[in-house]
Amino acid sequence: MKSLNQALLLSALCGAPLAAQAAPAAMSVSVCWIRALPENLPSGGYFKMTNSSGREVALTGVQTDAFGMAMLHQTREKNGMSTMAMVKQVPVPAHGTVSFAPGGYHVMLEKPRKPVTPGMNLPMTFLFSNGQKLTATCEVKSAGAMSGSMSGTISHSH
Amino acid sequence: MPDMPWITESAPVLPRGRFRQRRRALLASACAGLLSLGLAGCKSPPKFDGNDITGSPIGRDMAMVDSGGTLRTLADYRGKVLVVYFGYTHCPDVCPTAMAELADAMHALGSDAKKVQVIMITVDPERDSGPLMQKYAQAFYPSFIGLAGTAEQLRKTARSFGVYYAKGPELTPGNYSMNHSSSFYLLDQQGKARVLLPSTAPAKYVIHDIRQLF
């Protein structure tokens, strides 16, 4: 009896991720990069999200083992004044894209576990409101790297 | 004052500096005045893409310390076009973006880059020392200078530039952010204030205005 319960539990546990994989993934993440700053200072992570589904999906969080802290932030500029604000989630419209790019949305990355230097590739996991979870590789670029906006990450919704 | 139109992330079409039209009108009336006095020719002063602040005392009383602890004033940088930016090192996005843009401008200026001195001044004297500021600024471009100072030195220098700064909320435990003016101040080779640009202005406008001061 005990073993039957275990088998049921096992199948339930395995079944869930299988079901999730069966559906086409709504969200994808591309051109992820992180700015290297000296002295383990807090830095920014940038990327482009594409929603290929017919429903709005929100980014709800980011996880990475490379940093002690990763939070969704937004730089807000008004009247020449810059402020930083935390954001709980960032919606990506149906069949649309949203870019995290310098001067706007960014992942604030703090307390790197190892010094972050240009050329490194660090994994970052993205959590979405539809339950999807995906991991992308983010390239560490030099401090002086310009925004993704220079390299074609400006995106359009349809 | 409305938001700068060019900061919207998804707007690839960038307007020509809106300050420019106002300036043109002023220039036109100035020239008309001179012509009416019978003066031939009106040599037009530089046309900046940013806000022309010529004649203002902005930045005059700058006095902050460098990585070696030496007090630096505008007199130390005579002969260079100065680009001054206020920021802080625990700033994950807007400050590095502004500094990277200035580094980009330096690369675009090529051999003329040596006529320009970029100075970043911290608005966070609690955490930013002279050596840290120098290391930070240099990470973007080798000739960049970072300056720090005491809270009092910053207060006076920021007042001279009309820069606002204040501690913001703690975004993560123990790590507060700073709210601050995010602008580029261009001073000419005599240390006179000339142009004010939002740090979000496209690099080509910054480069254009720097070139007007050579």
Short mmCIF file of C-alpha atoms in Angstrom, two decimals:
data_model
loop_
_atom_site.label_atom_id
_atom_site.label_comp_id
_atom_site.label_asym_id
_atom_site.label_seq_id
_atom_site.Cartn_x
_atom_site.Cartn_y
_atom_site.Cartn_z
CA MET A 1 0.00 0.00 0.00
CA LYS A 2 2.78 2.33 0.93
CA SER A 3 4.62 1.63 -2.27
CA LEU A 4 1.44 2.27 -4.28
CA ASN A 5 1.11 5.68 -2.61
CA GLN A 6 4.69 6.42 -3.43
CA ALA A 7 4.15 5.43 -7.02
CA LEU A 8 1.11 7.70 -7.24
CA LEU A 9 3.01 10.53 -5.67
CA LEU A 10 5.90 9.96 -8.04
CA SER A 11 3.69 10.00 -11.07
CA ALA A 12 1.94 13.12 -9.85
CA LEU A 13 5.25 14.86 -9.34
CA CYS A 14 6.60 13.79 -12.70
CA GLY A 15 3.35 14.39 -14.48
CA ALA A 16 3.21 18.09 -13.73
CA PRO A 17 6.44 19.09 -15.43
CA LEU A 18 5.70 16.78 -18.34
CA ALA A 19 2.35 18.48 -18.87
CA ALA A 20 4.02 21.87 -18.72
CA GLN A 21 6.55 20.81 -21.32
CA ALA A 22 3.87 19.50 -23.62
CA ALA A 23 2.34 22.95 -24.13
CA PRO A 24 4.36 25.22 -26.40
CA ALA A 25 6.38 27.66 -24.30
CA ALA A 26 4.79 31.09 -24.44
CA MET A 27 7.82 33.06 -23.35
CA SER A 28 11.36 33.25 -24.61
CA VAL A 29 14.31 35.35 -23.52
CA SER A 30 17.14 36.52 -25.75
CA VAL A 31 20.18 38.82 -25.83
CA CYS A 32 20.71 38.65 -22.11
CA TRP A 33 23.73 40.55 -20.83
CA ILE A 34 25.13 41.89 -17.58
CA ARG A 35 27.30 44.94 -17.14
CA ALA A 36 30.59 44.29 -15.33
CA LEU A 37 31.39 46.93 -12.71
CA PRO A 38 34.48 47.16 -10.52
CA GLU A 39 34.62 46.33 -6.80
CA ASN A 40 31.60 43.98 -6.85
CA LEU A 41 29.27 46.98 -7.14
CA PRO A 42 25.58 46.38 -7.86
CA SER A 43 25.05 45.97 -11.56
CA GLY A 44 22.31 45.70 -14.16
CA GLY A 45 21.05 42.74 -16.17
CA TYR A 46 19.35 43.29 -19.54
CA PHE A 47 17.48 41.08 -21.98
CA LYS A 48 14.55 40.84 -24.35
CA MET A 49 11.38 38.88 -23.63
CA THR A 50 9.12 37.60 -26.38
CA ASN A 51 5.61 36.37 -25.77
CA SER A 52 4.46 34.11 -28.58
CA SER A 53 1.13 33.31 -26.96
CA GLY A 54 -2.21 35.03 -27.35
CA ARG A 55 -2.33 36.06 -23.71
CA GLU A 56 -0.46 38.58 -21.68
CA VAL A 57 2.22 36.98 -19.52
CA ALA A 58 4.17 38.80 -16.84
CA LEU A 59 7.74 38.36 -15.70
CA THR A 60 7.45 37.91 -11.94
CA GLY A 61 11.01 37.30 -10.89
CA VAL A 62 14.55 36.35 -11.72
CA GLN A 63 16.84 33.89 -9.96
CA THR A 64 20.56 33.45 -10.32
CA ASP A 65 23.17 31.63 -8.28
CA ALA A 66 25.82 34.03 -9.48
CA PHE A 67 24.50 36.85 -7.28
CA GLY A 68 23.21 37.10 -3.74
CA MET A 69 20.32 39.28 -4.84
CA ALA A 70 18.43 39.77 -8.09
CA MET A 71 15.47 42.14 -8.25
CA LEU A 72 13.28 43.69 -10.92
CA HIS A 73 13.82 47.44 -11.03
CA GLN A 74 12.94 50.36 -13.17
CA THR A 75 14.80 53.61 -13.63
CA ARG A 76 12.41 56.49 -13.81
CA GLU A 77 13.45 59.82 -15.24
CA LYS A 78 11.40 62.90 -14.75
CA ASN A 79 12.45 66.50 -15.18
CA GLY A 80 16.08 65.46 -15.44
CA MET A 81 15.81 63.55 -12.17
CA SER A 82 16.57 59.89 -11.95
CA THR A 83 15.00 57.57 -9.41
CA MET A 84 14.95 53.82 -9.04
CA ALA A 85 11.88 51.81 -8.18
CA MET A 86 11.18 48.18 -7.49
CA VAL A 87 8.65 46.50 -9.72
CA LYS A 88 6.66 43.41 -8.77
CA GLN A 89 6.10 42.22 -12.29
CA VAL A 90 6.50 43.32 -15.88
CA PRO A 91 3.71 42.34 -18.28
CA VAL A 92 4.56 41.27 -21.81
CA PRO A 93 1.58 41.72 -24.13
CA ALA A 94 0.21 38.88 -26.23
CA HIS A 95 2.41 38.41 -29.31
CA GLY A 96 4.59 41.23 -28.02
CA THR A 97 8.04 41.86 -26.68
CA VAL A 98 9.46 43.88 -23.81
CA SER A 99 13.11 44.72 -23.42
CA PHE A 100 15.01 45.30 -20.24
CA ALA A 101 17.46 47.93 -21.48
CA PRO A 102 19.77 50.54 -19.95
CA GLY A 103 17.86 53.49 -18.55
CA GLY A 104 14.60 51.57 -18.10
CA TYR A 105 13.75 48.15 -16.74
CA HIS A 106 16.73 46.25 -15.39
CA VAL A 107 17.48 43.40 -13.06
CA MET A 108 19.43 44.80 -10.16
CA LEU A 109 22.17 42.31 -9.40
CA GLU A 110 23.91 42.57 -6.06
CA LYS A 111 26.55 40.71 -4.14
CA PRO A 112 28.21 38.64 -6.86
CA ARG A 113 29.41 35.34 -5.46
CA LYS A 114 32.53 35.60 -7.60
CA PRO A 115 33.92 38.72 -9.26
CA VAL A 116 32.02 39.33 -12.48
CA THR A 117 34.33 39.98 -15.42
CA PRO A 118 33.69 40.61 -19.11
CA GLY A 119 33.42 37.47 -21.21
CA MET A 120 31.85 35.34 -18.46
CA ASN A 121 28.57 33.64 -19.23
CA LEU A 122 26.18 33.43 -16.29
CA PRO A 123 22.86 31.59 -16.17
CA MET A 124 19.76 33.48 -15.13
CA THR A 125 16.36 31.89 -14.53
CA PHE A 126 13.20 33.79 -15.41
CA LEU A 127 9.87 33.15 -13.70
CA PHE A 128 6.61 33.99 -15.42
CA SER A 129 3.01 34.43 -14.32
CA ASN A 130 1.89 31.47 -16.46
CA GLY A 131 4.10 29.17 -14.42
CA GLN A 132 6.78 28.98 -17.04
CA LYS A 133 10.35 29.01 -15.85
CA LEU A 134 13.26 29.29 -18.24
CA THR A 135 16.97 29.74 -17.98
CA ALA A 136 19.03 31.91 -20.30
CA THR A 137 22.75 32.49 -20.51
CA CYS A 138 23.79 36.07 -19.95
CA GLU A 139 27.04 37.43 -21.30
CA VAL A 140 29.03 39.73 -19.06
CA LYS A 141 30.07 42.84 -20.96
CA SER A 142 32.56 45.55 -20.07
CA ALA A 143 31.46 48.57 -18.03
CA GLY A 144 31.51 50.77 -21.10
CA ALA A 145 29.24 48.51 -23.14
CA MET A 146 26.37 50.44 -24.62
CA SER A 147 22.79 49.46 -24.40
CA GLY A 148 21.09 46.66 -26.20
CA SER A 149 19.26 49.47 -27.94
CA MET A 150 22.40 49.85 -30.07
CA SER A 151 22.41 46.21 -31.08
CA GLY A 152 18.89 45.77 -32.27
CA THR A 153 17.06 44.77 -29.11
CA ILE A 154 14.46 47.49 -29.57
CA SER A 155 11.38 45.45 -30.17
CA HIS A 156 7.90 45.90 -31.48
CA SER A 157 4.58 44.44 -30.55
CA HIS A 158 2.13 43.39 -33.16
CA MET B 1 8.39 70.58 -17.76
CA PRO B 2 7.24 67.52 -19.68
CA ASP B 3 9.27 64.35 -19.83
CA MET B 4 12.12 64.35 -22.31
CA PRO B 5 10.61 62.82 -25.40
CA TRP B 6 13.74 60.85 -26.22
CA ILE B 7 13.81 58.77 -23.07
CA THR B 8 10.97 56.53 -24.10
CA GLU B 9 12.56 53.18 -24.52
CA SER B 10 10.74 52.19 -27.65
CA ALA B 11 11.07 55.41 -29.61
CA PRO B 12 13.79 55.01 -32.23
CA VAL B 13 12.82 58.26 -33.91
CA LEU B 14 14.47 60.96 -31.87
CA PRO B 15 13.39 64.54 -31.95
CA ARG B 16 15.84 67.29 -32.57
CA GLY B 17 16.58 69.03 -29.25
CA ARG B 18 13.55 71.01 -28.38
CA PHE B 19 15.73 73.61 -26.71
CA ARG B 20 17.10 74.43 -30.06
CA GLN B 21 14.06 76.14 -31.47
CA ARG B 22 13.87 78.48 -28.53
CA ARG B 23 17.53 79.33 -28.97
CA ARG B 24 17.14 79.93 -32.67
CA ALA B 25 14.41 82.41 -31.98
CA LEU B 26 16.60 84.20 -29.46
CA LEU B 27 19.51 84.21 -31.87
CA ALA B 28 17.39 85.54 -34.66
CA SER B 29 16.18 88.39 -32.53
CA ALA B 30 19.72 89.11 -31.31
CA CYS B 31 20.99 89.24 -34.89
CA ALA B 32 18.09 91.37 -35.96
CA GLY B 33 18.96 93.78 -33.18
CA LEU B 34 22.56 94.02 -34.27
CA LEU B 35 21.56 94.48 -37.89
CA SER B 36 19.26 97.28 -36.95
CA LEU B 37 22.24 98.99 -35.36
CA GLY B 38 23.95 98.81 -38.71
CA LEU B 39 26.47 96.14 -37.76
CA ALA B 40 27.40 94.05 -40.73
CA GLY B 41 27.39 90.31 -40.29
CA CYS B 42 26.31 88.46 -37.21
CA LYS B 43 28.75 85.68 -36.44
CA SER B 44 26.51 83.06 -35.03
CA PRO B 45 27.69 81.48 -31.79
CA PRO B 46 27.66 77.69 -31.60
CA LYS B 47 24.30 76.08 -32.00
CA PHE B 48 23.95 73.46 -29.32
CA ASP B 49 21.60 70.51 -29.37
CA GLY B 50 21.36 70.75 -25.60
CA ASN B 51 20.24 73.65 -23.48
CA ASP B 52 22.55 76.65 -23.90
CA ILE B 53 23.62 77.79 -20.44
CA THR B 54 26.30 80.20 -21.63
CA GLY B 55 26.66 83.09 -19.21
CA SER B 56 25.43 81.20 -16.18
CA PRO B 57 27.73 80.64 -13.19
CA ILE B 58 26.93 76.91 -13.22
CA GLY B 59 29.75 74.83 -11.81
CA ARG B 60 31.97 77.79 -10.97
CA ASP B 61 32.47 76.74 -7.35
CA MET B 62 33.23 73.10 -8.02
CA ALA B 63 35.68 71.82 -5.37
CA MET B 64 35.94 68.08 -4.81
CA VAL B 65 38.79 65.71 -4.08
CA ASP B 66 40.46 63.25 -6.40
CA SER B 67 41.79 59.77 -5.68
CA GLY B 68 44.95 61.22 -4.16
CA GLY B 69 43.02 63.48 -1.80
CA THR B 70 43.86 66.65 -3.75
CA LEU B 71 41.16 69.30 -3.93
CA ARG B 72 40.20 69.87 -7.54
CA THR B 73 38.58 72.97 -8.98
CA LEU B 74 37.77 74.05 -12.51
CA ALA B 75 41.15 75.77 -12.75
CA ASP B 76 42.81 72.34 -12.76
CA TYR B 77 41.15 71.44 -16.05
CA ARG B 78 41.76 74.63 -18.09
CA GLY B 79 42.30 73.86 -21.74
CA LYS B 80 39.97 70.88 -21.79
CA VAL B 81 36.31 70.72 -22.62
CA LEU B 82 34.72 69.39 -19.44
CA VAL B 83 31.80 67.03 -19.26
CA VAL B 84 30.58 66.77 -15.67
CA TYR B 85 28.16 64.11 -14.50
CA PHE B 86 26.79 63.53 -11.00
CA GLY B 87 26.07 59.95 -9.97
CA TYR B 88 27.12 57.27 -7.51
CA THR B 89 28.74 53.86 -7.68
CA HIS B 90 25.94 51.82 -6.06
CA CYS B 91 23.80 52.73 -9.04
CA PRO B 92 23.10 49.68 -11.17
CA ASP B 93 21.52 51.27 -14.20
CA VAL B 94 21.32 54.97 -14.93
CA CYS B 95 24.86 55.97 -13.87
CA PRO B 96 26.69 53.22 -15.75
CA THR B 97 24.46 53.88 -18.74
CA ALA B 98 25.36 57.57 -18.69
CA MET B 99 29.05 56.81 -18.25
CA ALA B 100 28.99 54.21 -21.03
CA GLU B 101 27.40 56.77 -23.30
CA LEU B 102 30.18 59.23 -22.52
CA ALA B 103 32.74 56.50 -23.22
CA ASP B 104 31.00 55.94 -26.53
CA ALA B 105 31.26 59.66 -27.26
CA MET B 106 34.99 59.57 -26.52
CA HIS B 107 35.50 56.68 -28.91
CA ALA B 108 33.53 58.56 -31.57
CA LEU B 109 35.66 61.68 -31.06
CA GLY B 110 38.78 59.71 -31.90
CA SER B 111 41.92 61.83 -31.58
CA ASP B 112 39.82 64.77 -30.35
CA ALA B 113 38.99 62.79 -27.22
CA LYS B 114 42.18 64.07 -25.62
CA LYS B 115 40.70 67.57 -25.67
CA VAL B 116 37.88 66.40 -23.41
CA GLN B 117 37.86 65.62 -19.72
CA VAL B 118 34.94 63.67 -18.33
CA ILE B 119 34.47 64.07 -14.58
CA MET B 120 32.03 62.04 -12.51
CA ILE B 121 31.19 63.50 -9.11
CA THR B 122 29.57 61.31 -6.47
CA VAL B 123 26.30 62.31 -4.84
CA ASP B 124 26.87 59.58 -2.25
CA PRO B 125 29.82 60.69 -0.10
CA GLU B 126 28.96 58.08 2.56
CA ARG B 127 29.92 55.19 0.33
CA ASP B 128 32.05 56.69 -2.43
CA SER B 129 35.66 57.61 -1.68
CA GLY B 130 38.01 59.37 -4.07
CA PRO B 131 39.86 56.14 -4.95
CA LEU B 132 36.59 54.24 -5.53
CA MET B 133 35.25 57.02 -7.75
CA GLN B 134 38.46 57.03 -9.75
CA LYS B 135 38.40 53.27 -10.20
CA TYR B 136 34.75 53.40 -11.21
CA ALA B 137 35.15 56.23 -13.71
CA GLN B 138 38.21 54.60 -15.27
CA ALA B 139 36.35 51.35 -15.80
CA PHE B 140 34.42 53.18 -18.51
CA TYR B 141 37.26 55.06 -20.21
CA PRO B 142 40.92 55.37 -19.22
CA SER B 143 41.03 59.16 -19.03
CA PHE B 144 37.82 59.60 -17.03
CA ILE B 145 38.18 61.13 -13.58
CA GLY B 146 36.08 60.40 -10.50
CA LEU B 147 35.80 62.93 -7.70
CA ALA B 148 34.45 62.58 -4.17
CA GLY B 149 34.52 64.69 -1.04
CA THR B 150 32.87 65.37 2.26
CA ALA B 151 29.14 65.91 2.58
CA GLU B 152 29.83 69.63 2.92
CA GLN B 153 32.05 69.76 -0.16
CA LEU B 154 29.38 67.95 -2.11
CA ARG B 155 26.68 70.28 -0.84
CA LYS B 156 28.56 73.34 -2.11
CA THR B 157 29.56 71.76 -5.41
CA ALA B 158 26.09 70.41 -6.10
CA ARG B 159 24.61 73.81 -5.30
CA SER B 160 26.98 75.40 -7.78
CA PHE B 161 25.71 73.06 -10.48
CA GLY B 162 22.09 73.23 -9.34
CA VAL B 163 22.17 69.49 -8.82
CA TYR B 164 19.58 67.83 -6.64
CA TYR B 165 20.36 64.66 -4.70
CA ALA B 166 18.73 62.84 -1.82
CA LYS B 167 18.77 59.42 -0.29
CA GLY B 168 16.06 57.22 -1.70
CA PRO B 169 14.52 54.14 -0.13
CA GLU B 170 16.49 51.04 0.76
CA LEU B 171 15.83 48.79 -2.20
CA THR B 172 17.55 45.86 -0.56
CA PRO B 173 18.51 45.69 3.10
CA GLY B 174 21.45 48.01 3.71
CA ASN B 175 21.57 49.24 0.13
CA TYR B 176 19.86 52.57 -0.30
CA SER B 177 19.51 54.24 -3.66
CA MET B 178 20.05 57.91 -4.40
CA ASN B 179 17.63 60.10 -6.28
CA HIS B 180 19.65 62.57 -8.28
CA SER B 181 19.74 64.94 -11.22
CA SER B 182 21.01 63.03 -14.20
CA SER B 183 22.48 65.55 -16.61
CA PHE B 184 25.64 66.25 -18.53
CA TYR B 185 27.17 69.68 -17.93
CA LEU B 186 29.48 70.87 -20.68
CA LEU B 187 32.01 73.54 -19.75
CA ASP B 188 34.36 75.11 -22.26
CA GLN B 189 38.14 75.24 -22.18
CA GLN B 190 38.00 78.32 -19.97
CA GLY B 191 35.80 76.52 -17.46
CA LYS B 192 32.66 78.43 -18.40
CA ALA B 193 29.31 76.67 -18.37
CA ARG B 194 27.96 76.21 -21.89
CA VAL B 195 25.53 73.31 -22.34
CA LEU B 196 23.18 71.23 -20.23
CA LEU B 197 21.98 67.92 -21.68
CA PRO B 198 19.87 65.21 -20.09
CA SER B 199 22.01 62.11 -19.63
CA THR B 200 19.43 60.26 -21.70
CA ALA B 201 20.08 62.46 -24.74
CA PRO B 202 21.43 60.41 -27.64
CA ALA B 203 25.23 60.30 -27.84
CA LYS B 204 25.32 62.09 -31.19
CA TYR B 205 23.90 65.25 -29.60
CA VAL B 206 26.46 65.07 -26.83
CA ILE B 207 29.25 64.59 -29.38
CA HIS B 208 27.92 67.44 -31.50
CA ASP B 209 27.87 69.85 -28.58
CA ILE B 210 31.32 68.83 -27.36
CA ARG B 211 32.68 69.52 -30.85
CA GLN B 212 31.24 73.06 -30.76
CA LEU B 213 33.57 73.79 -27.85
CA PHE B 214 36.90 72.83 -29.48
#
